[in-house]
mmCIF file of C-alpha atoms in Angstrom:
data_model
loop_
_atom_site.group_PDB
_atom_site.id
_atom_site.type_symbol
_atom_site.label_atom_id
_atom_site.label_comp_id
_atom_site.label_asym_id
_atom_site.label_seq_id
_atom_site.Cartn_x
_atom_site.Cartn_y
_atom_site.Cartn_z
ATOM 1 C CA MET A 3 -56.600 27.184 66.188
ATOM 2 C CA PRO A 4 -60.147 28.543 65.666
ATOM 3 C CA LYS A 5 -61.349 28.771 62.091
ATOM 4 C CA GLY A 6 -63.922 30.974 60.378
ATOM 5 C CA ASN A 7 -66.415 32.344 62.879
ATOM 6 C CA ASP A 8 -65.375 29.934 65.607
ATOM 7 C CA ASN A 9 -64.395 31.639 68.863
ATOM 8 C CA PRO A 10 -62.214 30.159 71.578
ATOM 9 C CA PRO A 11 -64.193 29.145 74.688
ATOM 10 C CA ILE A 12 -64.393 31.751 77.443
ATOM 11 C CA ASP A 13 -62.658 30.830 80.668
ATOM 12 C CA VAL A 14 -65.500 31.726 83.047
ATOM 13 C CA ASN A 15 -63.367 31.200 86.142
ATOM 14 C CA LEU A 16 -60.662 33.515 84.801
ATOM 15 C CA PHE A 17 -63.271 36.148 83.966
ATOM 16 C CA GLN A 18 -64.766 35.912 87.467
ATOM 17 C CA ARG A 19 -61.335 36.204 89.106
ATOM 18 C CA SER A 20 -60.486 39.260 86.985
ATOM 19 C CA PHE A 21 -63.810 40.852 87.947
ATOM 20 C CA ASP A 22 -63.396 40.096 91.652
ATOM 21 C CA GLU A 23 -59.778 41.256 91.772
ATOM 22 C CA ALA A 24 -60.327 44.535 89.909
ATOM 23 C CA PRO A 25 -58.879 47.345 92.088
ATOM 24 C CA LEU A 26 -61.892 49.655 91.699
ATOM 25 C CA PRO A 27 -65.418 48.950 93.001
ATOM 26 C CA TYR A 28 -67.551 47.538 90.203
ATOM 27 C CA HIS A 29 -71.088 46.242 89.909
ATOM 28 C CA VAL A 30 -73.473 45.053 87.199
ATOM 29 C CA VAL A 31 -77.141 46.068 87.074
ATOM 30 C CA GLY A 32 -79.832 44.185 85.140
ATOM 31 C CA PHE A 33 -82.732 45.558 83.107
ATOM 32 C CA ASP A 34 -84.946 45.471 86.222
ATOM 33 C CA GLY A 35 -82.546 47.718 88.142
ATOM 34 C CA ARG A 36 -81.344 44.920 90.393
ATOM 35 C CA ILE A 37 -77.719 44.118 91.162
ATOM 36 C CA CYS A 38 -76.460 41.090 89.253
ATOM 37 C CA GLN A 39 -72.889 41.061 90.471
ATOM 38 C CA VAL A 40 -70.431 43.032 92.599
ATOM 39 C CA ASN A 41 -66.701 42.645 93.078
ATOM 40 C CA GLU A 42 -64.635 42.464 96.253
ATOM 41 C CA ALA A 43 -63.610 46.135 96.087
ATOM 42 C CA TRP A 44 -67.312 47.144 96.052
ATOM 43 C CA LEU A 45 -68.056 44.948 99.061
ATOM 44 C CA LYS A 46 -65.023 46.293 100.931
ATOM 45 C CA LEU A 47 -65.953 49.926 100.232
ATOM 46 C CA LEU A 48 -69.561 49.620 101.412
ATOM 47 C CA GLY A 49 -69.180 46.806 103.947
ATOM 48 C CA TYR A 50 -71.868 44.405 102.718
ATOM 49 C CA GLU A 51 -71.827 40.647 102.184
ATOM 50 C CA ARG A 52 -72.331 39.509 98.593
ATOM 51 C CA LYS A 53 -75.379 37.434 99.534
ATOM 52 C CA ASP A 54 -77.067 40.530 100.956
ATOM 53 C CA VAL A 55 -76.807 42.670 97.810
ATOM 54 C CA VAL A 56 -76.998 40.463 94.729
ATOM 55 C CA GLY A 57 -80.594 40.511 93.513
ATOM 56 C CA GLN A 58 -81.445 43.718 95.389
ATOM 57 C CA PRO A 59 -82.433 47.004 93.655
ATOM 58 C CA ILE A 60 -79.373 49.212 93.200
ATOM 59 C CA ARG A 61 -81.429 52.234 94.289
ATOM 60 C CA ASN A 62 -81.501 50.689 97.812
ATOM 61 C CA TYR A 63 -77.795 51.510 98.091
ATOM 62 C CA ILE A 64 -77.990 55.089 96.829
ATOM 63 C CA ALA A 65 -78.435 57.957 99.326
ATOM 64 C CA SER A 66 -82.021 59.231 99.292
ATOM 65 C CA GLY A 67 -81.133 62.660 97.949
ATOM 66 C CA TYR A 68 -79.718 61.089 94.791
ATOM 67 C CA VAL A 69 -82.497 58.549 94.125
ATOM 68 C CA PRO A 70 -84.791 60.795 91.998
ATOM 69 C CA HIS A 71 -81.876 61.725 89.767
ATOM 70 C CA PHE A 72 -80.879 58.054 89.551
ATOM 71 C CA ASP A 73 -84.409 57.006 88.548
ATOM 72 C CA ASN A 74 -84.414 59.526 85.711
ATOM 73 C CA SER A 75 -80.911 58.554 84.577
ATOM 74 C CA PHE A 76 -81.720 54.841 84.652
ATOM 75 C CA LYS A 77 -84.727 55.373 82.370
ATOM 76 C CA ARG A 78 -82.449 57.170 79.915
ATOM 77 C CA LEU A 79 -79.923 54.359 80.197
ATOM 78 C CA LEU A 80 -82.579 51.751 79.341
ATOM 79 C CA SER A 81 -83.472 53.713 76.206
ATOM 80 C CA GLY A 82 -79.883 53.576 74.996
ATOM 81 C CA ALA A 83 -78.650 57.005 76.105
ATOM 82 C CA GLU A 84 -75.023 57.442 77.103
ATOM 83 C CA LEU A 85 -74.546 59.015 80.506
ATOM 84 C CA PRO A 86 -71.633 61.211 81.592
ATOM 85 C CA SER A 87 -69.768 60.304 84.754
ATOM 86 C CA ARG A 88 -71.456 61.593 87.883
ATOM 87 C CA VAL A 89 -70.909 61.898 91.629
ATOM 88 C CA VAL A 90 -73.241 59.890 93.890
ATOM 89 C CA GLU A 91 -73.367 59.063 97.579
ATOM 90 C CA MET A 92 -73.661 55.330 98.229
ATOM 91 C CA LEU A 93 -74.965 53.903 101.513
ATOM 92 C CA ARG A 94 -72.576 51.876 103.633
ATOM 93 C CA VAL A 95 -73.799 49.013 105.788
ATOM 94 C CA ASN A 96 -72.959 51.052 108.937
ATOM 95 C CA GLY A 97 -75.267 53.907 107.895
ATOM 96 C CA THR A 98 -72.587 56.312 106.683
ATOM 97 C CA THR A 99 -72.098 57.242 103.024
ATOM 98 C CA ALA A 100 -69.284 56.914 100.528
ATOM 99 C CA THR A 101 -68.983 59.645 97.916
ATOM 100 C CA VAL A 102 -68.093 58.039 94.597
ATOM 101 C CA GLU A 103 -67.605 59.113 91.015
ATOM 102 C CA ILE A 104 -69.364 56.625 88.739
ATOM 103 C CA GLU A 105 -68.877 55.755 85.090
ATOM 104 C CA ILE A 106 -71.809 53.781 83.659
ATOM 105 C CA LYS A 107 -71.843 51.831 80.419
ATOM 106 C CA GLY A 108 -75.209 50.397 79.389
ATOM 107 C CA ASP A 109 -75.938 47.496 77.071
ATOM 108 C CA TYR A 110 -79.743 47.281 77.233
ATOM 109 C CA ASP A 111 -82.340 46.175 74.708
ATOM 110 C CA GLU A 112 -85.460 48.086 75.766
ATOM 111 C CA ALA A 113 -87.720 46.280 73.278
ATOM 112 C CA ALA A 114 -86.620 42.873 74.521
ATOM 113 C CA GLY A 115 -86.504 43.985 78.159
ATOM 114 C CA SER A 116 -83.026 42.626 78.659
ATOM 115 C CA GLY A 117 -79.430 43.688 79.081
ATOM 116 C CA TYR A 118 -77.028 45.022 81.666
ATOM 117 C CA SER A 119 -75.199 48.147 82.708
ATOM 118 C CA PHE A 120 -71.699 48.176 84.134
ATOM 119 C CA TRP A 121 -70.871 50.637 86.917
ATOM 120 C CA LEU A 122 -67.258 51.497 87.726
ATOM 121 C CA MET A 123 -66.824 53.551 90.898
ATOM 122 C CA ARG A 124 -63.973 55.695 92.233
ATOM 123 C CA ASP A 125 -64.050 56.540 95.933
ATOM 124 C CA ILE A 126 -63.670 60.315 96.421
ATOM 125 C CA THR A 127 -65.042 60.469 99.980
ATOM 126 C CA ASN A 128 -61.928 62.077 101.470
ATOM 127 C CA GLN A 129 -61.753 64.631 98.680
ATOM 128 C CA ALA A 130 -65.425 65.503 99.181
ATOM 129 C CA LEU A 131 -64.898 65.877 102.957
ATOM 130 C CA ASP A 132 -61.917 68.160 102.346
ATOM 131 C CA ASP A 133 -63.950 70.287 99.929
ATOM 132 C CA ARG A 134 -66.788 70.584 102.434
ATOM 133 C CA ALA A 135 -64.373 71.485 105.246
ATOM 134 C CA GLN A 136 -62.768 74.188 103.109
ATOM 135 C CA GLY A 137 -66.193 75.537 102.188
ATOM 136 C CA ASN A 138 -67.303 75.593 105.839
ATOM 137 C CA LEU A 139 -64.064 77.312 106.870
ATOM 138 C CA ALA A 140 -64.491 79.949 104.167
ATOM 139 C CA ARG A 141 -68.067 80.583 105.284
ATOM 140 C CA ARG A 142 -66.985 80.960 108.933
ATOM 141 C CA HIS A 143 -64.251 83.411 107.950
ATOM 142 C CA ALA A 144 -66.736 85.424 105.899
ATOM 143 C CA LEU A 145 -69.152 85.578 108.837
ATOM 144 C CA ILE A 146 -66.398 86.839 111.140
ATOM 145 C CA LEU A 147 -65.157 89.455 108.673
ATOM 146 C CA ASN A 148 -68.672 90.664 107.942
ATOM 147 C CA ALA A 149 -69.573 90.911 111.636
ATOM 148 C CA THR A 150 -66.480 92.769 112.866
ATOM 149 C CA PRO A 151 -66.927 96.520 113.476
ATOM 150 C CA SER A 152 -63.443 97.228 112.088
ATOM 151 C CA ALA A 153 -63.072 98.138 108.421
ATOM 152 C CA ILE A 154 -61.240 95.352 106.565
ATOM 153 C CA VAL A 155 -60.170 95.357 102.922
ATOM 154 C CA GLY A 156 -58.610 92.406 101.121
ATOM 155 C CA PHE A 157 -56.488 92.869 98.027
ATOM 156 C CA ASP A 158 -54.224 90.816 95.788
ATOM 157 C CA ALA A 159 -50.518 91.193 95.000
ATOM 158 C CA ASP A 160 -51.306 93.875 92.410
ATOM 159 C CA GLY A 161 -53.163 95.978 94.953
ATOM 160 C CA LYS A 162 -56.597 95.219 93.477
ATOM 161 C CA VAL A 163 -59.501 94.879 95.893
ATOM 162 C CA THR A 164 -60.789 91.325 96.388
ATOM 163 C CA PHE A 165 -62.932 91.832 99.485
ATOM 164 C CA LEU A 166 -64.310 94.522 101.753
ATOM 165 C CA ASN A 167 -66.603 94.117 104.719
ATOM 166 C CA PRO A 168 -69.727 96.127 105.613
ATOM 167 C CA ALA A 169 -67.749 98.238 108.119
ATOM 168 C CA THR A 170 -65.536 99.439 105.250
ATOM 169 C CA GLU A 171 -68.563 100.368 103.181
ATOM 170 C CA LEU A 172 -70.042 102.247 106.152
ATOM 171 C CA LEU A 173 -66.784 104.133 106.702
ATOM 172 C CA THR A 174 -65.920 104.995 103.086
ATOM 173 C CA GLY A 175 -69.224 104.907 101.248
ATOM 174 C CA TRP A 176 -67.682 102.505 98.726
ATOM 175 C CA GLY A 177 -69.348 99.104 98.335
ATOM 176 C CA PRO A 178 -68.053 95.839 96.809
ATOM 177 C CA GLN A 179 -69.698 96.728 93.501
ATOM 178 C CA ASP A 180 -67.648 99.949 93.428
ATOM 179 C CA LEU A 181 -64.210 98.587 94.295
ATOM 180 C CA GLN A 182 -64.064 94.878 93.387
ATOM 181 C CA GLY A 183 -61.135 94.295 91.026
ATOM 182 C CA LEU A 184 -59.961 97.923 91.107
ATOM 183 C CA ALA A 185 -56.626 99.218 92.393
ATOM 184 C CA MET A 186 -57.045 99.971 96.070
ATOM 185 C CA HIS A 187 -54.803 103.040 96.035
ATOM 186 C CA THR A 188 -56.970 104.720 93.409
ATOM 187 C CA HIS A 189 -59.900 104.928 95.829
ATOM 188 C CA LEU A 190 -58.574 104.241 99.309
ATOM 189 C CA HIS A 191 -55.430 106.188 100.116
ATOM 190 C CA GLY A 192 -53.951 108.663 102.535
ATOM 191 C CA CYS A 193 -53.901 112.371 101.791
ATOM 192 C CA GLN A 194 -51.363 115.077 102.416
ATOM 193 C CA PRO A 195 -52.291 118.058 104.629
ATOM 194 C CA ASN A 196 -53.313 120.026 101.534
ATOM 195 C CA GLY A 197 -55.771 117.260 100.519
ATOM 196 C CA THR A 198 -53.809 115.844 97.588
ATOM 197 C CA PRO A 199 -53.407 112.030 97.533
ATOM 198 C CA ILE A 200 -50.153 110.565 98.776
ATOM 199 C CA PRO A 201 -48.227 109.071 95.780
ATOM 200 C CA PRO A 202 -48.218 105.267 95.626
ATOM 201 C CA GLN A 203 -44.469 105.109 96.305
ATOM 202 C CA GLU A 204 -45.052 106.960 99.588
ATOM 203 C CA CYS A 205 -48.296 105.205 100.510
ATOM 204 C CA ALA A 206 -47.769 102.948 103.533
ATOM 205 C CA PRO A 207 -50.237 100.216 102.378
ATOM 206 C CA CYS A 208 -48.655 100.179 98.920
ATOM 207 C CA ARG A 209 -45.188 99.838 100.396
ATOM 208 C CA ALA A 210 -46.419 97.060 102.670
ATOM 209 C CA MET A 211 -47.772 95.171 99.655
ATOM 210 C CA GLN A 212 -44.473 95.579 97.813
ATOM 211 C CA ASP A 213 -42.594 94.156 100.813
ATOM 212 C CA GLN A 214 -44.651 90.916 100.787
#
C-alpha cells in the first residue's frame, strides 16, 4: 500500500489502450500546435495513418474556412482561457470534410512554453448534411412561392398568417409587415352582396382550417 505522498505507478500500457479504444475521436495537441497523439477513432473518422499525423500541425487538418478562428482560439487557449465547445470541419484524407463538435481542455504553461490540450470530437456530419438539405429545400420552396403569379397565403392552425407571397401583396395591398401573425379572417375574407364581411363560421377558408 502507498504511504504518505507516494503514488502507485501508472500503467502506461493500460493508459495507452484506454486512449486508443475510446469510442470518440480524440487527439492531443502540444504547445507548438502540433499533434502529439491520436486514437483509433480519430484515425478511422479521418482516414489517416498515425505515422502521417503525429508531429504535424493540427491546423493542417482543419478546413481552411475555420483556420483563422482556430488560430485565434489557440492563442487564447495558450494563455489559459477556457473555450466553449465549437463546430469545426476537419479534413479527411480523401479530400472531403467531417463536421465535428469539439470540446477542448487546455493544460498549458505559457511562461514555460509547455503543456498540452486535449480535443474530444463528436462526428455530426450527417446531422449537418440534413440541416443543409432542409435549408436548401426551404429556400427552393420560398423561391417557387415568391415567383408564382398566384396569390398564396400560409397560416397556422389558429388562422394567423405565417406567409404571403408578392402576388398576394399585389392583389390585396397587404404586405407581410401588415399581416404577419394576425388572424387571416380579420383582413382577408369574403363579403356578402351588401359588402359586410362573411362571419367566420360561414367563411369557407375558416371552415377548411377547422376541418384539418
